[in-house]
Amino acid sequence: MIATKHNPEGVTLSISSTVEQVCLLSVAIHALCLHASGDEASAMAVQCAVVEALNNVILHGYKNLPESDIIVHWTQTKAEMRIDIIDFGHSMTLLPEPVLPDFEAENGRGWWIINASVDEYYYQVVDTLERARTYQPDGSHDYSEAVNATTHYNKLTFIKRFS
Amino acid sequence: MILHEQKQDDIDIVVLLGRFIMADAPEARERIKNLIDNGSGKLIIDMEKVTFIDSSACAVLISAFKNMQVKPGRLLLVTSPVVQSLIELTRLHTIFEIVPSLPAAISAFAA
């Protein structure tokens, strides 16, 4: 795990996409949240949400492909913690409903836990576009344009408030 | 996570310690299934010293519950506050048989 500190309010942690790394990162997030809020319940709740999100990224975003990057950026304001979880894997096309599955189902509880653990969450798919304009030697200002999404990243943001 | 297997009379006991998350789930699932398949039908999963649990760990517990129903047998869980909290959040406490301590679980089988 790599940690960098960009500013007084924020810490960025980076891991590769393996389940073994989730433990290390989630312990770090718990410690940051506990330090910021002084509230064990809030820190534990954020840790629960982050672990579920990281599991989802590894399983569904990266399809269990190791050695891909997951970046977690943690910031704190006066009474709020914000956690951005960034990956470069497959994007979701909608946020799953936070509903409990039937008891017998072994999977499908992650978004329920996330929804119950943080005050707000939202998901962004950020595309980087390549715009290619082609001008012909006819003296006009007309051009043809091709636009392609060359890279993208996904960002899941959690917000947890504390008093 | 650390997983110990114990036996008291004909009761199989799995003691889990530390963090029980997705990285630990495959091994835990396999070892608990083996205990159920080869055991007497009395199993205690002691998580009193588990410090963190996620939905992957819940899946292991559900799998154990279903395997024990098939055997058939009885599964008792001993939980820490953190484990209990997630089990209640996911409503699994309505299905699992949860007892407050390992001695209480052993007594429950003796009764």
mmCIF file of C-alpha atoms in Angstrom:
data_model
loop_
_atom_site.group_PDB
_atom_site.id
_atom_site.type_symbol
_atom_site.label_atom_id
_atom_site.label_comp_id
_atom_site.label_asym_id
_atom_site.label_seq_id
_atom_site.Cartn_x
_atom_site.Cartn_y
_atom_site.Cartn_z
ATOM 1 C CA MET A 1 0.000 0.000 0.000
ATOM 2 C CA ILE A 2 1.240 3.458 -0.873
ATOM 3 C CA ALA A 3 0.178 6.520 1.077
ATOM 4 C CA THR A 4 0.659 10.128 0.065
ATOM 5 C CA LYS A 5 -0.456 13.262 1.834
ATOM 6 C CA HIS A 6 -1.508 16.034 -0.540
ATOM 7 C CA ASN A 7 -2.798 18.615 1.871
ATOM 8 C CA PRO A 8 -3.595 19.028 5.559
ATOM 9 C CA GLU A 9 -7.084 17.579 5.110
ATOM 10 C CA GLY A 10 -6.431 14.686 2.764
ATOM 11 C CA VAL A 11 -4.604 11.371 2.497
ATOM 12 C CA THR A 12 -4.409 9.202 -0.602
ATOM 13 C CA LEU A 13 -3.932 5.452 -0.288
ATOM 14 C CA SER A 14 -3.252 3.127 -3.183
ATOM 15 C CA ILE A 15 -3.429 -0.656 -3.374
ATOM 16 C CA SER A 16 -3.402 -3.300 -6.059
ATOM 17 C CA SER A 17 -6.643 -5.122 -6.731
ATOM 18 C CA THR A 18 -6.195 -8.161 -4.511
ATOM 19 C CA VAL A 19 -8.404 -9.181 -1.612
ATOM 20 C CA GLU A 20 -5.371 -9.454 0.654
ATOM 21 C CA GLN A 21 -4.741 -5.712 0.276
ATOM 22 C CA VAL A 22 -8.274 -4.793 1.334
ATOM 23 C CA CYS A 23 -7.519 -5.574 4.966
ATOM 24 C CA LEU A 24 -4.577 -3.187 5.123
ATOM 25 C CA LEU A 25 -6.431 -0.340 3.477
ATOM 26 C CA SER A 26 -9.591 -0.742 5.526
ATOM 27 C CA VAL A 27 -7.603 -0.690 8.776
ATOM 28 C CA ALA A 28 -5.977 2.551 7.626
ATOM 29 C CA ILE A 29 -9.343 4.109 6.730
ATOM 30 C CA HIS A 30 -10.748 3.102 10.112
ATOM 31 C CA ALA A 31 -7.807 4.738 11.878
ATOM 32 C CA LEU A 32 -8.171 7.950 9.854
ATOM 33 C CA CYS A 33 -11.898 8.124 10.535
ATOM 34 C CA LEU A 34 -11.462 7.421 14.237
ATOM 35 C CA HIS A 35 -8.782 10.085 14.475
ATOM 36 C CA ALA A 36 -10.985 12.622 12.688
ATOM 37 C CA SER A 37 -14.302 11.923 14.368
ATOM 38 C CA GLY A 38 -13.356 10.439 17.724
ATOM 39 C CA ASP A 39 -16.359 8.193 17.193
ATOM 40 C CA GLU A 40 -15.799 4.445 16.957
ATOM 41 C CA ALA A 41 -19.261 3.805 15.526
ATOM 42 C CA SER A 42 -18.710 6.261 12.663
ATOM 43 C CA ALA A 43 -15.246 4.874 11.941
ATOM 44 C CA MET A 44 -16.556 1.302 11.922
ATOM 45 C CA ALA A 45 -19.458 2.252 9.656
ATOM 46 C CA VAL A 46 -17.147 3.869 7.117
ATOM 47 C CA GLN A 47 -14.862 0.854 7.257
ATOM 48 C CA CYS A 48 -17.824 -1.442 6.517
ATOM 49 C CA ALA A 49 -18.813 0.633 3.494
ATOM 50 C CA VAL A 50 -15.255 0.865 2.174
ATOM 51 C CA VAL A 51 -14.642 -2.882 2.461
ATOM 52 C CA GLU A 52 -17.856 -3.666 0.579
ATOM 53 C CA ALA A 53 -16.940 -1.159 -2.121
ATOM 54 C CA LEU A 54 -13.416 -2.549 -2.492
ATOM 55 C CA ASN A 55 -14.772 -6.099 -2.709
ATOM 56 C CA ASN A 56 -17.105 -4.949 -5.489
ATOM 57 C CA VAL A 57 -14.280 -3.267 -7.406
ATOM 58 C CA ILE A 58 -12.097 -6.382 -7.240
ATOM 59 C CA LEU A 59 -14.884 -8.829 -8.105
ATOM 60 C CA HIS A 60 -16.895 -6.847 -10.650
ATOM 61 C CA GLY A 61 -14.770 -3.900 -11.758
ATOM 62 C CA TYR A 62 -11.549 -5.836 -12.255
ATOM 63 C CA LYS A 63 -13.073 -9.354 -12.518
ATOM 64 C CA ASN A 64 -10.499 -10.613 -9.990
ATOM 65 C CA LEU A 65 -7.631 -9.437 -12.180
ATOM 66 C CA PRO A 66 -4.749 -8.647 -9.791
ATOM 67 C CA GLU A 67 -2.206 -5.857 -10.117
ATOM 68 C CA SER A 68 -4.738 -3.229 -11.146
ATOM 69 C CA ASP A 69 -4.897 0.038 -9.250
ATOM 70 C CA ILE A 70 -7.384 1.098 -6.617
ATOM 71 C CA ILE A 71 -6.955 4.572 -5.168
ATOM 72 C CA VAL A 72 -8.729 5.755 -2.049
ATOM 73 C CA HIS A 73 -8.688 9.436 -1.243
ATOM 74 C CA TRP A 74 -9.767 10.406 2.249
ATOM 75 C CA THR A 75 -10.544 13.973 3.235
ATOM 76 C CA GLN A 76 -12.006 15.624 6.277
ATOM 77 C CA THR A 77 -13.834 18.862 6.778
ATOM 78 C CA LYS A 78 -15.117 20.176 10.091
ATOM 79 C CA ALA A 79 -17.861 17.605 10.644
ATOM 80 C CA GLU A 80 -17.703 15.406 7.593
ATOM 81 C CA MET A 81 -15.466 12.708 6.174
ATOM 82 C CA ARG A 82 -15.353 12.072 2.440
ATOM 83 C CA ILE A 83 -13.915 8.950 0.859
ATOM 84 C CA ASP A 84 -13.391 8.634 -2.904
ATOM 85 C CA ILE A 85 -12.734 5.118 -4.191
ATOM 86 C CA ILE A 86 -11.262 5.252 -7.679
ATOM 87 C CA ASP A 87 -10.731 2.359 -10.071
ATOM 88 C CA PHE A 88 -10.032 1.909 -13.773
ATOM 89 C CA GLY A 89 -12.027 -1.268 -14.337
ATOM 90 C CA HIS A 90 -15.424 -2.030 -15.797
ATOM 91 C CA SER A 91 -17.959 0.675 -14.993
ATOM 92 C CA MET A 92 -21.369 0.157 -13.523
ATOM 93 C CA THR A 93 -24.218 1.399 -15.674
ATOM 94 C CA LEU A 94 -26.509 1.842 -12.705
ATOM 95 C CA LEU A 95 -26.168 1.778 -8.949
ATOM 96 C CA PRO A 96 -27.645 -1.423 -7.514
ATOM 97 C CA GLU A 97 -30.724 -1.049 -5.336
ATOM 98 C CA PRO A 98 -29.831 -1.267 -1.655
ATOM 99 C CA VAL A 99 -32.191 -4.121 -0.881
ATOM 100 C CA LEU A 100 -31.645 -7.314 1.065
ATOM 101 C CA PRO A 101 -31.782 -10.546 -0.927
ATOM 102 C CA ASP A 102 -33.584 -13.661 0.283
ATOM 103 C CA PHE A 103 -31.922 -15.214 3.293
ATOM 104 C CA GLU A 104 -30.681 -18.227 1.324
ATOM 105 C CA ALA A 105 -28.779 -16.000 -1.114
ATOM 106 C CA GLU A 106 -25.125 -15.829 -0.172
ATOM 107 C CA ASN A 107 -24.380 -12.647 -2.116
ATOM 108 C CA GLY A 108 -26.032 -9.298 -2.698
ATOM 109 C CA ARG A 109 -25.818 -7.631 0.717
ATOM 110 C CA GLY A 110 -22.990 -5.210 -0.047
ATOM 111 C CA TRP A 111 -25.042 -2.249 -1.220
ATOM 112 C CA TRP A 112 -27.441 -2.693 1.660
ATOM 113 C CA ILE A 113 -24.497 -2.395 4.044
ATOM 114 C CA ILE A 114 -23.074 0.603 2.176
ATOM 115 C CA ASN A 115 -26.419 2.373 2.146
ATOM 116 C CA ALA A 116 -26.847 1.840 5.886
ATOM 117 C CA SER A 117 -23.295 2.827 6.777
ATOM 118 C CA VAL A 118 -22.795 6.238 5.165
ATOM 119 C CA ASP A 119 -24.902 9.384 4.974
ATOM 120 C CA GLU A 120 -24.522 9.900 1.223
ATOM 121 C CA TYR A 121 -22.947 8.101 -1.684
ATOM 122 C CA TYR A 122 -22.737 8.615 -5.416
ATOM 123 C CA TYR A 123 -20.913 7.079 -8.362
ATOM 124 C CA GLN A 124 -19.204 8.791 -11.262
ATOM 125 C CA VAL A 125 -17.810 7.414 -14.495
ATOM 126 C CA VAL A 126 -15.280 9.909 -15.796
ATOM 127 C CA ASP A 127 -14.265 9.630 -19.453
ATOM 128 C CA THR A 128 -11.257 11.309 -20.967
ATOM 129 C CA LEU A 129 -12.088 12.300 -24.504
ATOM 130 C CA GLU A 130 -9.783 12.511 -27.496
ATOM 131 C CA ARG A 131 -11.084 15.019 -30.035
ATOM 132 C CA ALA A 132 -9.506 14.833 -33.500
ATOM 133 C CA ARG A 133 -10.317 17.632 -35.976
ATOM 134 C CA THR A 134 -9.392 17.072 -39.610
ATOM 135 C CA TYR A 135 -8.970 20.095 -41.914
ATOM 136 C CA GLN A 136 -8.819 19.692 -45.661
ATOM 137 C CA PRO A 137 -6.604 21.886 -47.920
ATOM 138 C CA ASP A 138 -9.551 23.721 -49.461
ATOM 139 C CA GLY A 139 -9.077 26.993 -47.611
ATOM 140 C CA SER A 140 -12.304 26.731 -45.639
ATOM 141 C CA HIS A 141 -12.720 26.659 -41.905
ATOM 142 C CA ASP A 142 -14.804 23.495 -42.123
ATOM 143 C CA TYR A 143 -13.489 20.377 -40.490
ATOM 144 C CA SER A 144 -14.583 16.888 -39.611
ATOM 145 C CA GLU A 145 -14.290 15.764 -36.026
ATOM 146 C CA ALA A 146 -13.914 12.357 -34.395
ATOM 147 C CA VAL A 147 -14.427 12.034 -30.654
ATOM 148 C CA ASN A 148 -13.300 8.925 -28.790
ATOM 149 C CA ALA A 149 -13.276 8.070 -25.107
ATOM 150 C CA THR A 150 -9.663 7.035 -24.613
ATOM 151 C CA THR A 151 -9.485 6.379 -20.883
ATOM 152 C CA HIS A 152 -11.894 6.376 -18.025
ATOM 153 C CA TYR A 153 -12.042 5.961 -14.305
ATOM 154 C CA ASN A 154 -14.828 5.209 -11.871
ATOM 155 C CA LYS A 155 -15.245 7.074 -8.633
ATOM 156 C CA LEU A 156 -17.496 6.017 -5.788
ATOM 157 C CA THR A 157 -17.817 8.709 -3.142
ATOM 158 C CA PHE A 158 -18.948 8.199 0.435
ATOM 159 C CA ILE A 159 -19.816 11.002 2.814
ATOM 160 C CA LYS A 160 -20.097 10.393 6.546
ATOM 161 C CA ARG A 161 -21.013 13.153 8.958
ATOM 162 C CA PHE A 162 -20.141 13.230 12.618
ATOM 163 C CA SER A 163 -20.902 15.575 15.461
ATOM 164 C CA MET B 1 -7.899 -14.233 10.403
ATOM 165 C CA ILE B 2 -6.952 -17.236 12.493
ATOM 166 C CA LEU B 3 -9.161 -20.312 12.486
ATOM 167 C CA HIS B 4 -8.838 -23.033 15.145
ATOM 168 C CA GLU B 5 -10.790 -26.261 15.216
ATOM 169 C CA GLN B 6 -11.623 -27.869 18.558
ATOM 170 C CA LYS B 7 -13.808 -30.682 19.758
ATOM 171 C CA GLN B 8 -15.658 -31.084 23.041
ATOM 172 C CA ASP B 9 -17.300 -34.481 23.356
ATOM 173 C CA ASP B 10 -19.240 -34.749 20.091
ATOM 174 C CA ILE B 11 -19.453 -30.987 19.502
ATOM 175 C CA ASP B 12 -17.290 -29.459 16.777
ATOM 176 C CA ILE B 13 -16.092 -25.948 17.547
ATOM 177 C CA VAL B 14 -14.592 -23.471 15.099
ATOM 178 C CA VAL B 15 -12.910 -20.530 16.799
ATOM 179 C CA LEU B 16 -12.265 -17.485 14.614
ATOM 180 C CA LEU B 17 -9.991 -14.614 15.639
ATOM 181 C CA GLY B 18 -9.236 -11.266 14.020
ATOM 182 C CA ARG B 19 -10.711 -9.881 10.817
ATOM 183 C CA PHE B 20 -13.037 -12.137 8.841
ATOM 184 C CA ILE B 21 -13.310 -10.705 5.313
ATOM 185 C CA MET B 22 -13.307 -11.766 1.664
ATOM 186 C CA ALA B 23 -9.649 -12.812 1.685
ATOM 187 C CA ASP B 24 -10.423 -15.377 4.399
ATOM 188 C CA ALA B 25 -13.735 -16.613 3.041
ATOM 189 C CA PRO B 26 -12.638 -19.476 0.733
ATOM 190 C CA GLU B 27 -10.541 -21.224 3.398
ATOM 191 C CA ALA B 28 -13.146 -20.713 6.124
ATOM 192 C CA ARG B 29 -15.918 -21.974 3.862
ATOM 193 C CA GLU B 30 -13.975 -25.124 2.966
ATOM 194 C CA ARG B 31 -12.871 -25.977 6.508
ATOM 195 C CA ILE B 32 -16.338 -25.429 7.984
ATOM 196 C CA LYS B 33 -17.920 -27.524 5.225
ATOM 197 C CA ASN B 34 -15.471 -30.362 5.946
ATOM 198 C CA LEU B 35 -16.332 -30.187 9.631
ATOM 199 C CA ILE B 36 -20.045 -30.345 8.866
ATOM 200 C CA ASP B 37 -19.648 -33.186 6.366
ATOM 201 C CA ASN B 38 -17.514 -35.271 8.736
ATOM 202 C CA GLY B 39 -18.930 -34.125 12.073
ATOM 203 C CA SER B 40 -21.701 -35.176 14.409
ATOM 204 C CA GLY B 41 -24.162 -32.481 13.353
ATOM 205 C CA LYS B 42 -23.340 -30.244 16.314
ATOM 206 C CA LEU B 43 -21.275 -27.208 15.374
ATOM 207 C CA ILE B 44 -20.396 -23.994 17.170
ATOM 208 C CA ILE B 45 -18.770 -21.120 15.270
ATOM 209 C CA ASP B 46 -17.193 -18.937 17.946
ATOM 210 C CA MET B 47 -16.627 -15.389 16.686
ATOM 211 C CA GLU B 48 -16.318 -13.737 20.078
ATOM 212 C CA LYS B 49 -12.826 -12.513 19.118
ATOM 213 C CA VAL B 50 -13.627 -11.465 15.578
ATOM 214 C CA THR B 51 -12.866 -7.760 15.228
ATOM 215 C CA PHE B 52 -14.353 -7.106 11.781
ATOM 216 C CA ILE B 53 -16.666 -8.926 9.388
ATOM 217 C CA ASP B 54 -17.976 -8.190 5.892
ATOM 218 C CA SER B 55 -20.700 -9.558 3.622
ATOM 219 C CA SER B 56 -18.335 -12.257 2.289
ATOM 220 C CA ALA B 57 -18.037 -13.628 5.801
ATOM 221 C CA CYS B 58 -21.825 -13.518 6.142
ATOM 222 C CA ALA B 59 -21.964 -15.625 2.974
ATOM 223 C CA VAL B 60 -19.733 -18.238 4.651
ATOM 224 C CA LEU B 61 -22.072 -18.356 7.653
ATOM 225 C CA ILE B 62 -25.121 -18.728 5.396
ATOM 226 C CA SER B 63 -23.376 -21.524 3.508
ATOM 227 C CA ALA B 64 -22.633 -23.286 6.805
ATOM 228 C CA PHE B 65 -26.240 -22.854 7.906
ATOM 229 C CA LYS B 66 -27.523 -24.371 4.661
ATOM 230 C CA ASN B 67 -25.047 -27.273 4.810
ATOM 231 C CA MET B 68 -26.112 -27.995 8.373
ATOM 232 C CA GLN B 69 -29.766 -28.017 7.347
ATOM 233 C CA VAL B 70 -28.977 -30.622 4.707
ATOM 234 C CA LYS B 71 -26.984 -32.846 7.097
ATOM 235 C CA PRO B 72 -29.252 -32.313 9.236
ATOM 236 C CA GLY B 73 -27.738 -30.777 12.350
ATOM 237 C CA ARG B 74 -27.622 -27.697 14.534
ATOM 238 C CA LEU B 75 -25.368 -24.664 14.164
ATOM 239 C CA LEU B 76 -24.830 -22.165 16.981
ATOM 240 C CA LEU B 77 -23.025 -18.858 16.590
ATOM 241 C CA VAL B 78 -21.174 -16.933 19.283
ATOM 242 C CA THR B 79 -20.737 -13.320 18.223
ATOM 243 C CA SER B 80 -18.691 -10.286 19.180
ATOM 244 C CA PRO B 81 -20.442 -6.888 19.206
ATOM 245 C CA VAL B 82 -19.038 -6.068 15.774
ATOM 246 C CA VAL B 83 -20.217 -9.368 14.303
ATOM 247 C CA GLN B 84 -23.601 -9.047 15.984
ATOM 248 C CA SER B 85 -23.987 -5.555 14.576
ATOM 249 C CA LEU B 86 -23.512 -6.672 10.963
ATOM 250 C CA ILE B 87 -25.639 -9.776 11.426
ATOM 251 C CA GLU B 88 -28.457 -7.588 12.730
ATOM 252 C CA LEU B 89 -27.973 -5.015 9.976
ATOM 253 C CA THR B 90 -28.408 -7.764 7.382
ATOM 254 C CA ARG B 91 -31.330 -9.306 9.337
ATOM 255 C CA LEU B 92 -29.534 -12.642 9.592
ATOM 256 C CA HIS B 93 -30.152 -12.731 13.348
ATOM 257 C CA THR B 94 -33.705 -13.778 12.543
ATOM 258 C CA ILE B 95 -32.403 -17.038 11.094
ATOM 259 C CA PHE B 96 -29.174 -17.877 12.929
ATOM 260 C CA GLU B 97 -29.211 -19.319 16.418
ATOM 261 C CA ILE B 98 -26.958 -16.968 18.394
ATOM 262 C CA VAL B 99 -25.774 -17.531 21.962
ATOM 263 C CA PRO B 100 -23.795 -15.117 24.142
ATOM 264 C CA SER B 101 -20.693 -17.243 24.868
ATOM 265 C CA LEU B 102 -18.944 -20.508 24.095
ATOM 266 C CA PRO B 103 -19.900 -22.076 27.467
ATOM 267 C CA ALA B 104 -23.521 -21.111 26.794
ATOM 268 C CA ALA B 105 -23.340 -22.744 23.366
ATOM 269 C CA ILE B 106 -21.918 -25.957 24.816
ATOM 270 C CA SER B 107 -24.636 -25.921 27.473
ATOM 271 C CA ALA B 108 -27.270 -25.446 24.787
ATOM 272 C CA PHE B 109 -26.173 -28.670 23.116
ATOM 273 C CA ALA B 110 -26.167 -30.507 26.449
ATOM 274 C CA ALA B 111 -29.717 -29.391 27.262
#
